[in-house]
PDB file of C-alpha atoms in Angstrom:
ATOM      1  CA  MET A 272      -0.060  -0.047   0.067  1.00 58.00           C
ATOM      2  CA  LYS A 273       1.280   3.535  -0.958  1.00 56.00           C
ATOM      3  CA  LEU A 274       0.374   6.762   0.799  1.00 55.00           C
ATOM      4  CA  ALA A 275       1.079  10.046  -1.326  1.00 49.00           C
ATOM      5  CA  ALA A 276       0.254  13.276   0.089  1.00 45.00           C
ATOM      6  CA  LEU A 277      -1.449  15.862  -2.400  1.00 45.00           C
ATOM      7  CA  LEU A 278       1.117  18.172  -0.630  1.00 39.00           C
ATOM      8  CA  LEU A 279       3.843  15.553  -0.705  1.00 32.00           C
ATOM      9  CA  SER A 280       4.558  11.959  -1.638  1.00 30.00           C
ATOM     10  CA  LEU A 281       5.935   9.141   0.101  1.00 29.00           C
ATOM     11  CA  ALA A 282       6.486   5.366  -0.212  1.00 31.00           C
ATOM     12  CA  VAL A 283       5.380   3.159   2.818  1.00 34.00           C
ATOM     13  CA  GLY A 284       6.500  -0.207   3.717  1.00 33.00           C
ATOM     14  CA  PHE A 285       4.952  -2.405   6.407  1.00 34.00           C
ATOM     15  CA  LEU A 286       5.360  -6.044   7.192  1.00 33.00           C
ATOM     16  CA  GLU A 287       2.787  -8.072   5.437  1.00 37.00           C
ATOM     17  CA  GLY A 288       1.702 -11.383   7.099  1.00 37.00           C
ATOM     18  CA  ALA A 289       3.812 -10.656  10.277  1.00 38.00           C
ATOM     19  CA  ALA A 290       2.536 -12.258  13.663  1.00 38.00           C
ATOM     20  CA  PRO A 291       1.109  -9.716  16.025  1.00 41.00           C
ATOM     21  CA  GLN A 292       3.740  -8.176  18.350  1.00 45.00           C
ATOM     22  CA  LYS A 293       3.032  -8.960  22.243  1.00 49.00           C
ATOM     23  CA  GLN A 294       3.889  -6.265  24.224  1.00 54.00           C
ATOM     24  CA  ALA A 295       3.824  -5.846  28.188  1.00 55.00           C
ATOM     25  CA  GLY A 296       0.596  -4.686  29.534  1.00 71.00           C
ATOM     26  CA  CYS A 297      -1.264  -5.724  26.253  1.00 82.00           C
ATOM     27  CA  ASP A 298      -2.989  -8.720  27.744  1.00 84.00           C
ATOM     28  CA  ALA A 299      -6.751  -8.978  27.161  1.00 82.00           C
ATOM     29  CA  LEU A 300      -9.175  -7.920  29.808  1.00 79.00           C
ATOM     30  CA  GLY A 301     -11.917 -10.577  29.838  1.00 79.00           C
ATOM     31  CA  ASN A 302     -13.082 -10.913  26.295  1.00 75.00           C
ATOM     32  CA  VAL A 303     -11.441  -7.430  25.239  1.00 84.00           C
ATOM     33  CA  GLN A 304      -8.461  -7.465  23.308  1.00 83.00           C
ATOM     34  CA  PHE A 305      -5.969  -4.709  22.352  1.00 86.00           C
ATOM     35  CA  VAL A 306      -3.735  -3.412  19.655  1.00 86.00           C
ATOM     36  CA  CYS A 307      -0.772  -1.940  21.408  1.00 86.00           C
ATOM     37  CA  GLY A 308       2.085   0.100  20.589  1.00 84.00           C
ATOM     38  CA  LEU A 309       0.325   3.179  19.133  1.00 84.00           C
ATOM     39  CA  VAL A 310       0.743   6.922  20.426  1.00 83.00           C
ATOM     40  CA  GLY A 311      -2.723   8.592  21.039  1.00 83.00           C
ATOM     41  CA  PRO A 312      -4.595   6.485  18.312  1.00 87.00           C
ATOM     42  CA  GLU A 313      -7.948   8.976  18.973  1.00 84.00           C
ATOM     43  CA  ASP A 314      -9.295   8.423  15.578  1.00 89.00           C
ATOM     44  CA  LEU A 315      -9.682   5.507  13.281  1.00 91.00           C
ATOM     45  CA  VAL A 316     -10.924   4.912   9.616  1.00 91.00           C
ATOM     46  CA  VAL A 317     -11.331   1.590   7.550  1.00 91.00           C
ATOM     47  CA  VAL A 318      -9.907   1.409   4.241  1.00 91.00           C
ATOM     48  CA  PRO A 319     -12.216  -0.003   1.672  1.00 91.00           C
ATOM     49  CA  GLY A 320     -11.945  -3.886   1.616  1.00 87.00           C
ATOM     50  CA  GLU A 321     -11.678  -3.947   5.480  1.00 85.00           C
ATOM     51  CA  GLN A 322      -8.220  -5.404   5.546  1.00 85.00           C
ATOM     52  CA  TRP A 323      -6.703  -2.141   6.969  1.00 88.00           C
ATOM     53  CA  VAL A 324      -7.298   0.440   9.495  1.00 90.00           C
ATOM     54  CA  ILE A 325      -5.622   3.852   9.729  1.00 91.00           C
ATOM     55  CA  ALA A 326      -5.022   5.199  13.206  1.00 89.00           C
ATOM     56  CA  SER A 327      -4.307   8.831  14.023  1.00 88.00           C
ATOM     57  CA  GLY A 328      -1.549   9.742  16.583  1.00 85.00           C
ATOM     58  CA  ASP A 329      -2.678  12.671  18.746  1.00 82.00           C
ATOM     59  CA  ALA A 330       0.358  12.671  21.199  1.00 76.00           C
ATOM     60  CA  ALA A 331       3.985  13.193  20.704  1.00 73.00           C
ATOM     61  CA  PRO A 332       5.559  11.431  18.931  1.00 73.00           C
ATOM     62  CA  GLY A 333       2.452  11.282  17.065  1.00 68.00           C
ATOM     63  CA  ALA A 334       2.030   9.452  13.534  1.00 78.00           C
ATOM     64  CA  ILE A 335      -0.362   8.121  11.249  1.00 87.00           C
ATOM     65  CA  SER A 336      -0.188   4.322  11.463  1.00 86.00           C
ATOM     66  CA  LEU A 337      -1.546   1.483   9.398  1.00 86.00           C
ATOM     67  CA  ILE A 338      -3.040  -1.649  11.226  1.00 86.00           C
ATOM     68  CA  HIS A 339      -3.597  -4.898   9.541  1.00 85.00           C
ATOM     69  CA  VAL A 340      -7.016  -6.177  10.649  1.00 84.00           C
ATOM     70  CA  LYS A 341      -6.306  -9.877  10.512  1.00 82.00           C
ATOM     71  CA  ASP A 342      -3.078 -10.246  12.541  1.00 81.00           C
ATOM     72  CA  ARG A 343      -3.191  -6.552  14.043  1.00 81.00           C
ATOM     73  CA  THR A 344       0.336  -6.006  13.041  1.00 80.00           C
ATOM     74  CA  LYS A 345       0.960  -2.069  12.668  1.00 81.00           C
ATOM     75  CA  SER A 346       3.488   0.187  10.835  1.00 79.00           C
ATOM     76  CA  PRO A 347       3.862   3.941  10.436  1.00 79.00           C
ATOM     77  CA  LEU A 348       2.357   5.602   7.266  1.00 82.00           C
ATOM     78  CA  TYR A 349       3.596   9.108   8.143  1.00 82.00           C
ATOM     79  CA  PRO A 350       6.032  10.436   9.000  1.00 79.00           C
ATOM     80  CA  SER A 351       8.491   8.311   7.029  1.00 70.00           C
ATOM     81  CA  ALA A 352      12.030   8.360   6.240  1.00 63.00           C
ATOM     82  CA  SER A 353      11.197   7.876   2.628  1.00 57.00           C
ATOM     83  CA  LEU A 354       9.365  11.316   2.439  1.00 52.00           C
ATOM     84  CA  LYS A 355       9.334  12.961  -1.014  1.00 60.00           C
ATOM     85  CA  GLN A 356       7.574  16.436  -1.111  1.00 64.00           C
ATOM     86  CA  ARG A 357       5.404  17.597  -3.783  1.00 70.00           C
ATOM     87  CA  LEU A 358       3.307  20.714  -3.141  1.00 74.00           C
ATOM     88  CA  ASP A 359       0.133  20.505  -5.207  1.00 78.00           C
ATOM     89  CA  ALA A 360      -0.062  24.597  -5.499  1.00 80.00           C
ATOM     90  CA  LYS A 361      -2.775  24.383  -8.303  1.00 84.00           C
ATOM     91  CA  THR A 362      -5.429  22.551  -6.158  1.00 84.00           C
ATOM     92  CA  TYR A 363      -4.341  23.878  -2.818  1.00 82.00           C
ATOM     93  CA  ASP A 364      -3.591  27.549  -3.874  1.00 84.00           C
ATOM     94  CA  SER A 365      -3.790  28.985  -0.225  1.00 85.00           C
ATOM     95  CA  CYS A 366      -1.345  26.394   1.309  1.00 83.00           C
ATOM     96  CA  PRO A 367       1.838  28.202   2.072  1.00 81.00           C
ATOM     97  CA  ALA A 368       4.180  24.938   1.871  1.00 81.00           C
ATOM     98  CA  PRO A 369       4.409  21.110   2.437  1.00 79.00           C
ATOM     99  CA  ILE A 370       4.716  19.861   5.789  1.00 79.00           C
ATOM    100  CA  ASP A 371       8.031  20.890   7.290  1.00 78.00           C
ATOM    101  CA  PRO A 372      10.413  17.882   6.974  1.00 73.00           C
ATOM    102  CA  GLU A 373      12.083  18.952  10.278  1.00 76.00           C
ATOM    103  CA  GLU A 374       8.976  18.410  12.189  1.00 77.00           C
ATOM    104  CA  LYS A 375       9.625  14.806  12.199  1.00 72.00           C
ATOM    105  CA  ASP A 376       8.301  13.263  15.494  1.00 72.00           C
ATOM    106  CA  ARG A 377       6.507  16.602  16.487  1.00 77.00           C
ATOM    107  CA  PHE A 378       3.918  15.675  13.848  1.00 80.00           C
ATOM    108  CA  ARG A 379       0.471  14.859  15.447  1.00 82.00           C
ATOM    109  CA  ALA A 380      -2.450  13.617  13.672  1.00 84.00           C
ATOM    110  CA  HIS A 381      -5.763  14.208  15.270  1.00 81.00           C
ATOM    111  CA  GLY A 382      -9.072  13.578  13.286  1.00 86.00           C
ATOM    112  CA  LEU A 383      -9.128  11.441  10.056  1.00 91.00           C
ATOM    113  CA  PHE A 384     -11.693  11.299   7.129  1.00 92.00           C
ATOM    114  CA  LEU A 385     -11.153   8.793   4.220  1.00 93.00           C
ATOM    115  CA  ARG A 386     -13.050   9.423   1.002  1.00 93.00           C
ATOM    116  CA  PRO A 387     -13.119   6.409  -1.177  1.00 93.00           C
ATOM    117  CA  GLY A 388     -11.955   6.778  -4.714  1.00 90.00           C
ATOM    118  CA  LYS A 389     -11.886   4.949  -7.960  1.00 90.00           C
ATOM    119  CA  ASN A 390      -9.661   2.156  -8.587  1.00 87.00           C
ATOM    120  CA  ALA A 391      -8.532   1.804  -4.813  1.00 87.00           C
ATOM    121  CA  VAL A 392      -7.035   5.296  -4.812  1.00 85.00           C
ATOM    122  CA  HIS A 393      -8.366   7.050  -1.914  1.00 90.00           C
ATOM    123  CA  THR A 394      -8.281  10.592  -0.336  1.00 89.00           C
ATOM    124  CA  LEU A 395      -7.190  10.840   3.395  1.00 90.00           C
ATOM    125  CA  TYR A 396      -7.839  14.313   5.056  1.00 91.00           C
ATOM    126  CA  VAL A 397      -5.925  14.494   8.481  1.00 90.00           C
ATOM    127  CA  VAL A 398      -6.261  17.226  10.996  1.00 89.00           C
ATOM    128  CA  HIS A 399      -2.516  18.118  11.688  1.00 86.00           C
ATOM    129  CA  HIS A 400      -1.210  19.702  15.079  1.00 82.00           C
ATOM    130  CA  GLY A 401       2.408  20.379  14.806  1.00 77.00           C
ATOM    131  CA  ASN A 402       4.509  23.254  13.569  1.00 79.00           C
ATOM    132  CA  ARG A 403       1.275  24.465  12.026  1.00 83.00           C
ATOM    133  CA  GLU A 404      -2.357  23.976  12.511  1.00 84.00           C
ATOM    134  CA  SER A 405      -3.736  22.468   9.276  1.00 86.00           C
ATOM    135  CA  ILE A 406      -5.723  19.843   7.413  1.00 87.00           C
ATOM    136  CA  GLU A 407      -3.380  17.611   5.329  1.00 86.00           C
ATOM    137  CA  VAL A 408      -4.590  15.830   2.473  1.00 86.00           C
ATOM    138  CA  PHE A 409      -2.853  12.471   1.370  1.00 84.00           C
ATOM    139  CA  GLU A 410      -3.731  10.002  -1.390  1.00 82.00           C
ATOM    140  CA  LEU A 411      -3.707   6.532  -0.411  1.00 83.00           C
ATOM    141  CA  ASP A 412      -3.056   3.997  -3.082  1.00 81.00           C
ATOM    142  CA  ALA A 413      -4.231   0.770  -1.799  1.00 83.00           C
ATOM    143  CA  ARG A 414      -3.397  -1.205  -5.169  1.00 78.00           C
ATOM    144  CA  ALA A 415       0.433  -0.586  -4.639  1.00 71.00           C
ATOM    145  CA  LYS A 416       2.276  -3.655  -3.216  1.00 68.00           C
ATOM    146  CA  PRO A 417       4.494  -2.661  -0.114  1.00 65.00           C
ATOM    147  CA  PRO A 418       8.098  -3.652   0.291  1.00 62.00           C
ATOM    148  CA  ALA A 419       8.901  -6.088   2.842  1.00 70.00           C
ATOM    149  CA  CYS A 420      11.117  -5.161   5.764  1.00 70.00           C
ATOM    150  CA  VAL A 421      12.986  -6.103   8.861  1.00 72.00           C
ATOM    151  CA  ILE A 422      12.959  -4.076  11.858  1.00 72.00           C
ATOM    152  CA  LYS A 423      14.614  -4.222  15.198  1.00 73.00           C
ATOM    153  CA  ILE A 424      12.871  -3.034  18.241  1.00 70.00           C
ATOM    154  CA  ASN A 425      14.857  -1.910  21.370  1.00 71.00           C
ATOM    155  CA  PRO A 426      12.970  -3.742  24.272  1.00 67.00           C
ATOM    156  CA  ASN A 427      14.086  -0.863  26.683  1.00 71.00           C
ATOM    157  CA  THR A 428      12.979   2.274  24.602  1.00 70.00           C
ATOM    158  CA  LEU A 429      10.712   0.382  22.094  1.00 64.00           C
ATOM    159  CA  LYS A 430      12.559   2.607  19.477  1.00 70.00           C
ATOM    160  CA  VAL A 431      12.271   0.802  15.677  1.00 69.00           C
ATOM    161  CA  GLN A 432      15.078   0.598  13.722  1.00 75.00           C
ATOM    162  CA  ASP A 433      14.687  -0.536   9.873  1.00 75.00           C
ATOM    163  CA  LEU A 434      17.293  -3.012   9.117  1.00 78.00           C
ATOM    164  CA  ILE A 435      16.020  -4.200   5.634  1.00 77.00           C
ATOM    165  CA  SER A 436      13.736  -2.981   2.966  1.00 75.00           C
ATOM    166  CA  TYR A 437      13.117  -5.191   0.129  1.00 75.00           C
ATOM    167  CA  PRO A 438      10.959  -4.696  -2.957  1.00 72.00           C
ATOM    168  CA  TYR A 439       7.616  -6.696  -3.196  1.00 66.00           C
ATOM    169  CA  ASN A 440       7.709  -9.471  -5.524  1.00 66.00           C
ATOM    170  CA  ASP A 441       6.011 -12.945  -6.029  1.00 64.00           C
ATOM    171  CA  THR A 442       9.090 -15.059  -5.713  1.00 65.00           C
ATOM    172  CA  PHE A 443      10.215 -14.250  -2.223  1.00 69.00           C
ATOM    173  CA  ASN A 444       7.679 -13.082   0.641  1.00 69.00           C
ATOM    174  CA  PHE A 445       9.181 -12.508   4.015  1.00 73.00           C
ATOM    175  CA  SER A 446       8.107 -14.754   6.750  1.00 68.00           C
ATOM    176  CA  THR A 447       7.627 -13.478  10.324  1.00 67.00           C
ATOM    177  CA  VAL A 448      11.171 -14.492  11.693  1.00 71.00           C
ATOM    178  CA  ALA A 449      14.435 -12.997  10.898  1.00 78.00           C
ATOM    179  CA  ILE A 450      17.738 -14.192  12.517  1.00 79.00           C
ATOM    180  CA  GLN A 451      21.217 -12.688  12.729  1.00 82.00           C
ATOM    181  CA  LEU A 452      24.277 -14.870  11.709  1.00 79.00           C
ATOM    182  CA  GLY A 453      27.567 -13.096  11.922  1.00 83.00           C
ATOM    183  CA  LYS A 454      27.100 -10.166   9.580  1.00 87.00           C
ATOM    184  CA  GLU A 455      24.190 -11.380   7.789  1.00 84.00           C
ATOM    185  CA  ILE A 456      20.324 -11.588   8.331  1.00 84.00           C
ATOM    186  CA  TRP A 457      18.607 -14.474   7.254  1.00 82.00           C
ATOM    187  CA  VAL A 458      14.688 -14.530   6.486  1.00 80.00           C
ATOM    188  CA  GLY A 459      12.569 -17.306   5.496  1.00 77.00           C
ATOM    189  CA  SER A 460       9.689 -17.244   3.037  1.00 73.00           C
ATOM    190  CA  VAL A 461       6.105 -17.520   3.768  1.00 66.00           C
ATOM    191  CA  ARG A 462       5.722 -19.284   0.270  1.00 63.00           C
ATOM    192  CA  GLY A 463       8.469 -20.432  -1.845  1.00 63.00           C
ATOM    193  CA  ASP A 464      11.476 -22.557  -1.675  1.00 66.00           C
ATOM    194  CA  ARG A 465      14.200 -20.231  -0.384  1.00 74.00           C
ATOM    195  CA  VAL A 466      15.908 -18.329   2.572  1.00 78.00           C
ATOM    196  CA  ALA A 467      17.260 -14.842   1.840  1.00 81.00           C
ATOM    197  CA  ARG A 468      20.607 -13.792   3.266  1.00 83.00           C
ATOM    198  CA  PHE A 469      21.023  -9.877   3.620  1.00 85.00           C
ATOM    199  CA  PRO A 470      24.107  -8.135   4.699  1.00 86.00           C
ATOM    200  CA  ILE A 471      23.737  -6.319   7.924  1.00 82.00           C
ATOM    201  CA  PRO A 472      23.560  -2.455   6.986  1.00 73.00           C
TER     202      PRO A 472
END
């Protein structure tokens, strides 16, 4: 899935088919279960097709997050390290500039609204609290196939570090487990006949 703003564009990667991450204090209460590890998920919208939910992040460090409904894995949609800004001055002629790229973790998303579009390309409106008060407009392309990735989570700080980003293809689909052997990361395939070996960056 790809998220591109009408004011900026970015590519987004997430773990497809990964097992839910169990976090301390995220146990069920009776028959109520939780998706944890989000920051201030005050607003939610369902992406047409009901496979994905988008969550706002209305507290520092806020973000727009994508949640896979089936396995409850989550990944950030915005902000993203792969940010490419593109101001649409024609459509939004009163907008002074794209989101400040230096804002990073100070970006806070409040209300969300998703307007379904044709051919699985939708428009996402986000109330933004950060360096400016604004409504940011994103284009959500649900047709795009994401890259697979391997991330490392520091158990003490819960800080996420991207280790591998690999373009989507039908030959090799990442499994949910990656192991480090010397100076390589080995990843199995959900489907297929191979294990991939990646050099540690």
